XYZ file of C-alpha atoms in Angstrom:
677
model
C 7.266 -18.060 26.785
C 9.708 -17.389 29.634
C 13.510 -17.582 29.646
C 14.872 -19.884 32.327
C 18.637 -19.556 31.975
C 21.547 -18.347 29.871
C 24.970 -20.039 29.803
C 27.997 -18.466 28.131
C 31.129 -20.499 27.480
C 34.192 -18.552 26.338
C 32.146 -15.714 24.849
C 34.183 -12.510 24.544
C 35.110 -11.420 28.081
C 33.229 -14.331 29.707
C 35.849 -17.060 29.980
C 34.916 -20.542 31.092
C 31.328 -21.500 31.916
C 29.055 -18.701 33.164
C 25.388 -19.440 33.961
C 22.621 -17.030 34.935
C 19.269 -18.223 36.253
C 16.457 -16.094 34.770
C 13.559 -17.860 36.478
C 11.074 -15.342 37.975
C 9.224 -16.016 41.233
C 5.460 -16.356 40.933
C 3.477 -17.683 43.871
C 0.337 -16.871 45.823
C 2.450 -14.922 48.315
C 4.708 -12.892 46.057
C 5.259 -11.885 42.456
C 8.862 -11.186 41.573
C 9.286 -10.840 37.829
C 12.455 -8.721 37.587
C 15.883 -10.183 36.808
C 18.405 -7.359 37.279
C 21.875 -7.582 35.735
C 24.209 -4.749 36.662
C 27.506 -3.863 35.102
C 29.465 -0.796 34.148
C 30.148 0.079 30.527
C 32.324 -2.586 28.932
C 31.449 -5.260 31.517
C 29.553 -7.428 29.014
C 25.864 -6.488 29.301
C 25.435 -6.042 25.551
C 27.376 -9.273 24.936
C 24.793 -11.185 26.995
C 21.999 -9.398 25.181
C 23.416 -10.313 21.746
C 24.218 -13.877 22.851
C 20.530 -14.721 23.360
C 19.767 -13.811 19.737
C 22.911 -15.552 18.479
C 22.005 -18.791 20.260
C 18.415 -18.814 18.986
C 19.033 -17.789 15.370
C 22.728 -18.195 14.579
C 23.612 -16.922 11.158
C 20.004 -15.788 10.605
C 20.073 -13.174 13.356
C 17.133 -10.721 13.378
C 19.634 -7.912 12.808
C 20.315 -9.236 9.309
C 21.379 -12.451 7.607
C 25.176 -12.690 7.439
C 27.195 -14.324 4.726
C 29.421 -17.275 5.581
C 32.686 -15.315 5.805
C 31.120 -12.460 7.728
C 29.502 -14.917 10.135
C 32.787 -16.728 10.755
C 34.475 -13.385 11.402
C 31.656 -12.423 13.782
C 32.022 -15.693 15.759
C 35.789 -15.112 15.924
C 35.067 -11.702 17.457
C 32.606 -13.282 19.900
C 35.208 -15.849 21.066
C 37.142 -15.194 24.276
C 40.805 -14.328 23.742
C 43.192 -17.094 24.772
C 46.726 -16.658 25.993
C 49.578 -17.545 23.654
C 50.359 -20.626 25.739
C 46.732 -21.867 25.590
C 44.819 -23.639 22.861
C 42.110 -21.573 21.113
C 38.800 -21.511 22.984
C 35.668 -23.058 21.502
C 32.697 -20.807 22.306
C 29.196 -22.043 23.122
C 25.872 -20.531 24.247
C 22.959 -22.275 25.993
C 19.478 -20.794 26.282
C 16.712 -22.581 28.192
C 13.120 -21.380 27.883
C 9.583 -22.498 28.619
C 6.931 -22.440 25.924
C 3.220 -23.083 26.368
C 1.051 -24.356 23.536
C -2.537 -25.619 23.716
C -2.394 -25.632 27.497
C 0.812 -27.702 27.653
C 4.120 -26.236 28.812
C 7.421 -27.646 27.572
C 10.990 -26.776 28.495
C 13.297 -26.254 25.533
C 17.082 -26.208 25.750
C 18.981 -24.676 22.836
C 22.747 -25.057 22.637
C 24.819 -23.585 19.829
C 28.555 -24.259 19.867
C 31.363 -23.503 17.467
C 34.815 -24.824 16.601
C 36.939 -22.045 15.164
C 40.249 -23.866 14.582
C 41.529 -25.403 12.421
C 38.264 -25.380 10.471
C 35.103 -23.485 11.323
C 32.031 -25.521 12.254
C 28.762 -24.968 14.121
C 26.605 -27.433 16.024
C 23.001 -26.801 17.062
C 21.374 -28.993 19.701
C 17.702 -28.668 20.700
C 16.127 -30.606 23.566
C 12.506 -30.688 24.679
C 11.871 -31.602 28.311
C 15.459 -32.860 28.555
C 15.272 -35.140 25.498
C 16.869 -34.621 22.090
C 14.198 -33.952 19.461
C 13.718 -37.270 17.717
C 10.490 -36.593 15.871
C 12.155 -34.320 13.320
C 15.349 -34.117 11.358
C 18.312 -32.101 12.653
C 18.075 -29.641 9.765
C 14.507 -28.866 10.863
C 15.466 -27.770 14.365
C 16.160 -24.183 13.310
C 12.767 -24.058 11.590
C 11.172 -25.176 14.863
C 12.923 -22.374 16.767
C 11.821 -19.833 14.161
C 8.256 -21.089 14.550
C 8.317 -21.049 18.361
C 10.020 -17.649 18.624
C 9.790 -15.833 15.265
C 12.767 -13.506 14.716
C 10.373 -10.599 14.310
C 9.055 -11.216 17.830
C 12.605 -11.180 19.137
C 13.168 -7.734 17.636
C 10.203 -6.469 19.643
C 10.790 -8.000 23.062
C 14.598 -8.055 23.125
C 15.394 -4.397 22.611
C 18.115 -1.862 23.193
C 16.791 1.057 25.246
C 18.727 3.496 23.049
C 17.158 2.165 19.823
C 13.622 1.236 20.844
C 12.307 4.623 19.713
C 12.952 3.417 16.140
C 9.664 1.476 16.469
C 7.877 4.824 16.352
C 9.445 5.760 13.018
C 8.274 4.571 9.604
C 11.211 2.251 9.031
C 11.928 -1.487 8.955
C 11.383 -1.845 12.706
C 7.853 -0.569 12.135
C 7.366 -3.095 9.341
C 8.395 -5.903 11.676
C 5.924 -4.534 14.216
C 3.036 -4.562 11.753
C 3.922 -8.080 10.590
C 3.852 -9.274 14.215
C 0.490 -7.737 15.138
C -1.718 -10.424 13.614
C 0.162 -13.288 15.228
C 0.298 -11.686 18.684
C -3.369 -10.730 18.505
C -4.378 -14.247 17.429
C -5.638 -13.146 14.017
C -3.245 -15.461 12.173
C -5.146 -18.514 13.451
C -8.314 -17.374 11.673
C -6.363 -16.672 8.483
C -4.785 -20.122 8.679
C -8.227 -21.731 9.062
C -9.486 -19.780 6.056
C -6.502 -20.931 4.016
C -7.114 -24.584 5.022
C -10.785 -24.303 4.015
C -9.718 -22.797 0.712
C -7.418 -25.749 0.079
C -10.233 -28.146 0.978
C -12.636 -26.425 -1.412
C -10.087 -26.362 -4.200
C -9.300 -30.066 -3.873
C -12.954 -31.176 -3.941
C -14.316 -29.002 -6.737
C -14.352 -30.446 -10.214
C -11.322 -29.407 -12.203
C -13.300 -28.386 -15.266
C -15.356 -25.950 -13.179
C -12.497 -24.234 -11.399
C -9.461 -24.793 -13.591
C -9.235 -21.194 -14.757
C -9.693 -19.912 -11.191
C -7.126 -22.247 -9.637
C -4.692 -21.374 -12.394
C -4.993 -17.700 -11.518
C -4.627 -18.553 -7.818
C -1.459 -20.491 -8.571
C -0.111 -17.549 -10.519
C -0.927 -15.194 -7.664
C 0.708 -17.545 -5.161
C 3.856 -17.727 -7.302
C 3.939 -13.947 -7.671
C 3.387 -13.519 -3.936
C 6.270 -15.880 -3.128
C 8.566 -14.057 -5.549
C 7.665 -10.700 -4.024
C 8.090 -12.107 -0.493
C 11.535 -13.384 -1.472
C 12.505 -10.004 -2.898
C 11.082 -8.247 0.149
C 13.024 -10.509 2.534
C 16.160 -9.811 0.508
C 15.623 -6.057 0.839
C 14.807 -6.409 4.540
C 18.043 -8.294 5.142
C 20.058 -5.818 3.087
C 18.371 -2.940 4.869
C 19.127 -4.457 8.259
C 22.796 -4.681 7.312
C 22.784 -1.074 6.073
C 20.975 -0.013 9.271
C 23.602 -1.811 11.351
C 26.352 -0.038 9.402
C 24.424 3.249 9.736
C 24.274 2.833 13.527
C 27.969 1.964 13.580
C 28.929 5.050 11.537
C 26.679 7.203 13.764
C 28.546 5.930 16.819
C 31.898 6.550 15.095
C 30.804 10.114 14.258
C 29.816 10.679 17.886
C 33.209 9.374 19.073
C 35.033 11.419 16.431
C 33.182 14.572 17.475
C 34.254 13.922 21.064
C 37.874 13.568 19.885
C 37.626 16.765 17.848
C 36.074 18.571 20.817
C 38.845 17.350 23.144
C 41.436 18.684 20.665
C 39.785 22.079 20.601
C 37.708 21.377 17.548
C 35.001 23.800 18.548
C 37.600 26.583 18.413
C 39.085 25.269 15.188
C 35.726 25.306 13.408
C 35.386 28.977 14.405
C 38.984 29.918 13.552
C 38.145 31.892 10.399
C 35.144 33.480 12.047
C 37.330 34.485 15.006
C 40.000 35.876 12.696
C 37.425 37.991 10.876
C 36.027 39.132 14.205
C 39.542 40.131 15.360
C 40.162 42.091 12.152
C 36.886 43.957 12.635
C 37.807 44.726 16.247
C 41.272 45.937 15.151
C 39.675 48.279 12.625
C 37.215 49.610 15.221
C 40.014 50.087 17.769
C 42.126 51.972 15.181
C 39.191 54.239 14.411
C 38.536 54.941 18.125
C 42.226 55.609 18.767
C 42.258 58.074 15.844
C 39.251 59.862 17.303
C 41.010 60.075 20.695
C 44.220 61.411 19.121
C 42.214 63.994 17.193
C 40.468 65.029 20.394
C 43.785 65.287 22.239
C 45.207 67.438 19.428
C 42.189 69.715 19.705
C 40.298 70.890 22.759
C 40.953 68.037 25.216
C 44.015 69.713 26.844
C 41.715 72.590 27.837
C 39.226 70.095 29.294
C 41.725 69.061 31.967
C 41.989 72.675 33.245
C 38.337 73.757 33.518
C 39.190 76.310 36.255
C 41.475 78.337 33.964
C 39.066 77.958 31.085
C 36.341 79.567 33.230
C 38.740 82.409 34.191
C 39.614 82.924 30.524
C 35.954 82.941 29.615
C 35.204 85.555 32.306
C 38.113 87.698 31.105
C 36.994 87.465 27.500
C 33.478 88.487 28.474
C 34.887 91.515 30.336
C 37.070 92.449 27.379
C 34.094 92.158 25.065
C 32.093 94.429 27.337
C 34.863 97.056 27.324
C 35.217 96.837 23.577
C 31.475 97.202 23.143
C 31.478 100.326 25.289
C 34.411 101.722 23.354
C 32.643 101.154 20.082
C 29.532 102.866 21.453
C 31.623 105.805 22.712
C 33.309 106.298 19.365
C 29.938 106.257 17.648
C 28.448 108.751 20.131
C 31.536 110.975 19.994
C 31.291 111.300 16.226
C 27.641 112.204 16.629
C 28.475 114.797 19.372
C 31.064 116.442 17.101
C 28.485 116.633 14.356
C 26.001 118.128 16.827
C 28.548 120.808 17.865
C 29.142 121.653 14.210
C 25.427 122.061 13.645
C 25.041 124.171 16.791
C 27.814 126.503 15.612
C 26.240 126.977 12.187
C 24.059 130.195 11.751
C 21.423 128.205 9.944
C 20.536 126.314 13.173
C 19.669 129.643 14.928
C 18.118 131.435 12.004
C 14.558 131.131 13.291
C 15.477 132.272 16.845
C 16.218 135.800 18.023
C 18.813 135.287 20.755
C 22.206 136.800 21.397
C 25.487 135.173 20.468
C 26.431 134.695 24.116
C 23.263 132.857 24.805
C 23.812 130.645 21.719
C 27.293 129.756 22.979
C 25.948 129.066 26.434
C 23.263 126.675 25.114
C 25.773 124.867 22.885
C 28.285 124.485 25.746
C 25.608 123.178 28.086
C 24.441 120.563 25.576
C 27.988 119.428 24.851
C 28.736 119.056 28.534
C 25.521 117.103 29.095
C 26.363 114.658 26.264
C 29.868 114.153 27.612
C 28.556 113.404 31.064
C 25.731 111.072 30.014
C 27.077 109.136 27.005
C 30.839 109.441 26.918
C 32.851 107.492 29.574
C 36.045 109.151 28.653
C 38.829 108.116 31.019
C 36.402 106.107 33.173
C 36.877 103.008 30.925
C 39.825 100.896 32.103
C 41.624 100.028 28.909
C 44.524 98.351 30.696
C 42.758 94.905 30.903
C 42.452 94.619 27.134
C 44.908 91.848 26.224
C 43.582 89.841 23.293
C 42.012 92.485 21.090
C 39.795 89.947 19.355
C 37.302 90.418 16.603
C 33.694 89.560 17.366
C 33.977 86.327 15.297
C 37.134 85.275 17.136
C 35.516 86.100 20.464
C 32.406 84.000 19.745
C 34.541 81.092 18.465
C 36.748 81.144 21.579
C 33.707 81.127 23.862
C 32.263 78.147 21.923
C 35.564 76.258 22.241
C 35.713 76.965 25.985
C 32.123 75.745 26.471
C 32.886 72.572 24.477
C 36.063 71.995 26.494
C 34.181 72.208 29.775
C 31.006 70.271 28.860
C 31.118 68.213 25.609
C 34.772 67.188 25.281
C 35.081 65.365 28.674
C 31.906 63.354 27.951
C 33.091 62.510 24.456
C 36.521 61.452 25.742
C 34.876 59.294 28.419
C 32.653 57.607 25.835
C 35.591 56.951 23.520
C 37.663 55.576 26.391
C 34.901 53.142 27.406
C 34.490 52.020 23.805
C 38.238 51.519 23.475
C 38.329 49.545 26.736
C 35.441 47.269 25.683
C 36.862 46.699 22.208
C 40.318 45.959 23.607
C 38.825 43.462 26.080
C 36.874 41.734 23.291
C 39.948 41.596 21.064
C 41.957 40.040 23.902
C 39.300 37.332 24.420
C 39.114 36.605 20.692
C 42.905 36.389 20.525
C 42.884 33.915 23.424
C 40.255 31.812 21.656
C 42.340 31.856 18.468
C 45.373 30.752 20.481
C 43.344 27.877 21.963
C 42.496 26.533 18.534
C 44.853 23.710 17.610
C 47.087 23.940 14.606
C 45.822 22.793 11.246
C 48.281 19.899 11.337
C 46.509 18.519 14.409
C 42.876 19.246 13.677
C 42.754 18.930 9.883
C 43.042 15.099 9.794
C 40.345 14.808 12.488
C 37.994 17.157 10.649
C 38.689 15.346 7.383
C 37.840 11.981 8.942
C 34.675 13.457 10.470
C 33.634 14.829 7.078
C 34.291 11.450 5.444
C 32.169 9.704 8.076
C 29.361 12.231 7.609
C 29.484 11.726 3.848
C 29.353 7.953 4.314
C 26.421 8.365 6.717
C 24.563 10.389 4.095
C 25.143 7.639 1.507
C 23.839 5.013 3.930
C 20.823 7.194 4.725
C 20.012 7.363 1.013
C 20.315 3.568 0.757
C 17.911 3.207 3.674
C 15.456 5.546 1.984
C 15.615 3.598 -1.292
C 15.220 0.286 0.563
C 12.199 1.616 2.477
C 10.584 2.734 -0.763
C 11.122 -0.704 -2.311
C 9.759 -2.448 0.802
C 6.659 -0.246 0.768
C 6.303 -0.984 -2.947
C 6.458 -4.725 -2.246
C 3.870 -4.319 0.523
C 1.539 -2.581 -1.933
C 2.017 -5.367 -4.465
C 1.340 -8.027 -1.827
C -1.768 -6.148 -0.738
C -3.021 -6.098 -4.330
C -2.302 -9.818 -4.712
C -4.238 -10.500 -1.511
C -7.154 -8.445 -2.842
C -7.187 -10.436 -6.083
C -6.900 -13.713 -4.162
C -9.924 -12.849 -2.029
C -11.872 -12.003 -5.143
C -10.964 -15.347 -6.717
C -11.898 -17.114 -3.476
C -15.340 -15.539 -3.718
C -15.616 -16.784 -7.293
C -14.695 -20.281 -6.147
C -17.295 -20.141 -3.423
C -19.867 -19.089 -6.006
C -19.364 -22.265 -8.035
C -22.354 -24.575 -7.735
C -21.666 -27.660 -5.682
C -24.053 -30.369 -4.572
C -21.930 -31.630 -1.721
C -23.269 -30.749 1.703
C -19.718 -30.643 3.056
C -18.716 -28.204 0.330
C -21.689 -25.989 1.085
C -20.807 -26.006 4.766
C -17.178 -25.169 3.954
C -18.312 -22.270 1.796
C -20.645 -21.008 4.516
C -17.926 -21.308 7.146
C -15.534 -19.373 4.892
C -18.047 -16.551 4.495
C -18.658 -16.513 8.248
C -14.910 -16.510 8.898
C -14.511 -13.476 6.634
C -17.047 -11.566 8.683
C -15.624 -12.912 11.924
C -12.129 -11.931 10.860
C -13.200 -8.353 10.154
C -15.046 -8.004 13.450
C -12.303 -9.725 15.457
C -9.671 -7.510 13.896
C -11.755 -4.413 14.624
C -12.229 -5.405 18.277
C -8.599 -6.429 18.777
C -7.282 -3.245 17.175
C -9.681 -1.149 19.256
C -8.598 -2.971 22.410
C -4.944 -2.559 21.422
C -5.412 1.202 20.852
C -7.028 1.581 24.283
C -4.266 -0.419 25.980
C -1.490 1.547 24.271
C -3.153 4.858 25.206
C -3.634 3.699 28.803
C 0.004 2.604 29.108
C 1.317 5.760 27.419
C -0.754 8.062 29.656
C 0.388 6.078 32.672
C 4.071 6.447 31.781
C 4.122 9.952 30.281
C 2.104 11.452 33.176
C 0.525 14.108 30.915
C -3.234 13.627 30.924
C -3.805 16.354 28.329
C -1.012 15.363 25.940
C -2.509 12.500 23.895
C -6.291 12.133 23.773
C -6.641 9.233 21.362
C -4.597 6.645 19.459
C -5.901 5.172 16.194
C -4.583 2.133 14.322
C -5.646 1.828 10.674
C -6.113 -1.322 8.564
C -2.375 -1.373 7.755
C -1.564 -1.153 11.484
C -0.099 2.342 11.126
C -0.447 4.215 14.417
C -1.467 7.884 14.756
C -1.562 9.939 17.967
C -4.136 12.732 18.413
C -4.157 15.807 20.652
C -7.231 16.730 22.735
C -8.284 19.181 19.984
C -8.311 16.366 17.414
C -5.104 17.307 15.578
C -2.660 14.522 14.715
C 0.712 14.662 16.456
C 3.579 14.273 13.930
C 5.957 11.595 15.165
C 8.987 13.714 14.348
C 7.841 16.285 16.943
C 8.166 13.725 19.748
C 11.374 14.003 21.737
C 13.740 11.020 21.985
C 12.456 10.340 25.501
C 8.806 10.566 24.407
C 9.483 8.204 21.516
C 11.031 5.680 23.866
C 8.088 5.977 26.280
C 5.626 5.531 23.406
C 7.512 2.506 22.014
C 7.529 0.892 25.468
C 3.800 1.655 25.808
C 3.176 0.069 22.416
C 4.895 -3.185 23.423
C 3.219 -3.152 26.826
C -0.189 -2.620 25.230
C 0.511 -5.380 22.707
C 1.370 -7.771 25.540
C -1.797 -6.881 27.457
C -3.965 -7.334 24.371
C -2.406 -10.653 23.351
C -2.814 -12.154 26.840
C 0.390 -14.133 26.262
C 3.192 -14.801 28.691
C 6.049 -12.836 27.130
C 9.420 -11.706 28.471
C 10.850 -8.217 28.219
C 14.641 -8.156 27.837
C 15.969 -4.595 27.938
C 19.520 -3.292 27.502
C 20.317 0.219 28.905
C 16.651 1.139 29.496
C 17.086 4.586 31.047
C 20.008 6.098 29.154
C 18.033 8.672 27.133
C 15.316 9.501 29.659
C 15.049 12.415 32.067
C 14.506 11.870 35.778
C 10.687 12.053 35.601
C 10.352 9.497 32.796
C 12.946 7.271 34.469
C 10.844 7.247 37.609
C 7.713 6.368 35.625
C 9.397 3.347 34.024
C 10.762 2.175 37.360
C 7.494 2.639 39.271
C 5.090 1.303 36.630
C 6.582 -0.513 33.661
C 9.335 -2.530 35.338
C 7.073 -3.622 38.178
C 3.856 -4.446 36.329
C 4.478 -4.892 32.590
C 5.029 -8.633 32.289
C 5.680 -12.014 33.824
C 9.419 -11.621 33.231
C 11.487 -8.446 33.039
C 15.230 -8.938 32.400
C 17.068 -5.632 32.760
C 20.700 -4.947 31.811
C 21.672 -1.711 33.586
C 24.543 0.460 34.772
C 24.778 1.867 38.289
C 23.795 5.309 36.950
C 20.511 3.996 35.515
C 19.200 1.683 38.232
C 20.920 3.538 41.070
C 20.548 2.975 44.803
C 17.211 4.783 45.058
C 15.651 2.929 42.109
C 17.145 -0.335 43.370
C 15.403 0.063 46.744
C 12.135 0.812 44.905
C 12.433 -2.295 42.715
C 13.856 -4.651 45.353
C 10.480 -6.167 46.405
C 9.924 -7.153 42.754
C 13.432 -8.499 42.026
C 13.648 -12.286 41.836
C 17.361 -12.394 41.079
C 20.181 -9.924 40.632
C 23.665 -10.324 39.212
C 26.743 -8.147 39.140
C 29.132 -8.197 36.172
C 32.605 -7.299 37.428
C 35.256 -6.678 34.766
C 38.917 -7.152 35.708
C 41.368 -5.102 33.681
C 44.245 -7.322 34.800
C 42.574 -10.572 33.747
C 40.659 -8.905 30.892
C 37.567 -10.890 31.741
C 34.231 -10.507 33.520
C 33.064 -12.582 36.446
C 29.424 -12.935 37.504
C 28.372 -12.795 41.144
C 24.943 -12.740 42.860
C 23.672 -9.349 44.023
C 23.750 -5.936 42.439
C 26.449 -3.256 42.679
C 25.932 -2.704 46.396
C 26.849 -5.853 48.313
C 25.535 -4.281 51.493
C 22.064 -4.541 49.996
C 21.915 -8.099 48.551
C 18.845 -9.431 46.838
C 17.418 -12.553 48.375
C 17.705 -15.092 45.585
C 15.097 -17.811 45.435
C 16.320 -21.329 45.203
């Protein structure tokens, strides 16, 4: 299947008739598969993207079945705005595509148009090779489109670059992926043949021999249809909840931007900042008290160290004089006692000397003591000023030493602390002043909280829906197991017909063939996905193997054999893996499939962007339709892709006219793309 053209008539900002040719160029000389559509945000890229799905499926869009009123409201929103002097516009969308089946290629034209006033109506027209379909009723045309392009296929190959990573998660997108595997890999044909053989066997066996088996099969078929109906209902409801979830997520992102622009980041920290300021005020008060206490104590002496040193020297001298004086007084008392002893008769009682000689000895000893130990008038007592006790002297010396050495350092430390704390308090005060008033920010925060609460409720609904869908899948799997068992019982019934025996043998062979074909296809798919992922991620040692189990659940493995949890992949890695998955699926199926991508590079870094541009865009498929801004496919990427671009269009939005016009070429008219006729 390849898209050939898209025509929009009065769709949103596309007034009048606007046609884009999507035909790629494939010849022996050149292969140009890229259709590049450039436009800035709001120019209508997403409108074109949504219009393709709307034209093909109408009210039964893959994003969720809409009720009548909701659908009418949606079409009203999709309709271009008319001026008051003009009649209301009637919107219409045309999609032309080629589809090959059994070696034959047909061109299908699908036109869906609406009348919105005075009464809503919708008209679907389907042509094949230019002729209205006459071999089926009009009410069967939508069924034909669903058969040619199943909605689940559309979800895979028409994707939003910002949402494609959802395929990696275990959600509804992944369920659609698993349901599409068998058809894309050609396994559904074998299952259909088995079902036809089963019908043939059932019709030709005698009723009395198989009545109880066919009755059970009928019951299983009824149960399966009921479960399928319930599952489809949950899938549709989930898709609507997912759409609302995405919408609320976008609203939260916009609201956070509004809150940030109003100083919300400061507002959220207001109380924390106030507490921080109070702590700083307390610390500053404490430091200031310490400084005042220091100033009331020894700090004044610290600013005159010269005089403190002089005072210290004088005190030391005074202490020396006082020490000598105390020694002299002690010695003098001892000398007086010695003179008293020398004068006493008892001292001389054992000596026989004259009185004159005794007096001479005593006088000589007294004189010697005076000369050697008593300073007498030699001590200068005039410099004694303070007359301090020894305790007071030691305390003064300690204070002087502290004033000269410890106090200046302590004052310097306190001053630095005070300066730092004051600077921090000033910054915190400025941040508090930047925070908007509660009257401004409170309504914004309240709305943000309400949106977050609503998002949590929707998330819970998604979780419940996923559990129910998985439950339905388990029930369907059990029904299929029972059906296969009953089929084996039917095949075991004795039958003399050679045709019946052949049908039974073919069924058994098809069972074995189905298992082997599925194993080979899944193995080939795993190899293709791994090859594409390694090619795009450019990390040879990141993922060593990819395994797909019988339920088509995919697991990535590191070189050491450990599984890589999907939640550990970054948003960019998830997008690369999802693209690799679709690329590998296309390679394995061997089908001609288009890729239609909206905003493909928005969440990728420069390296991964380059990998997509150099490999995926150029080589992934027979048709690559890219909706991009000038910041995604920029000038450098455009030059790289130009040899592969078949056609390029520029969407130019006029604020004055409030509409978008389409012109050939990309953003840079100086570098036009040569369009093929």
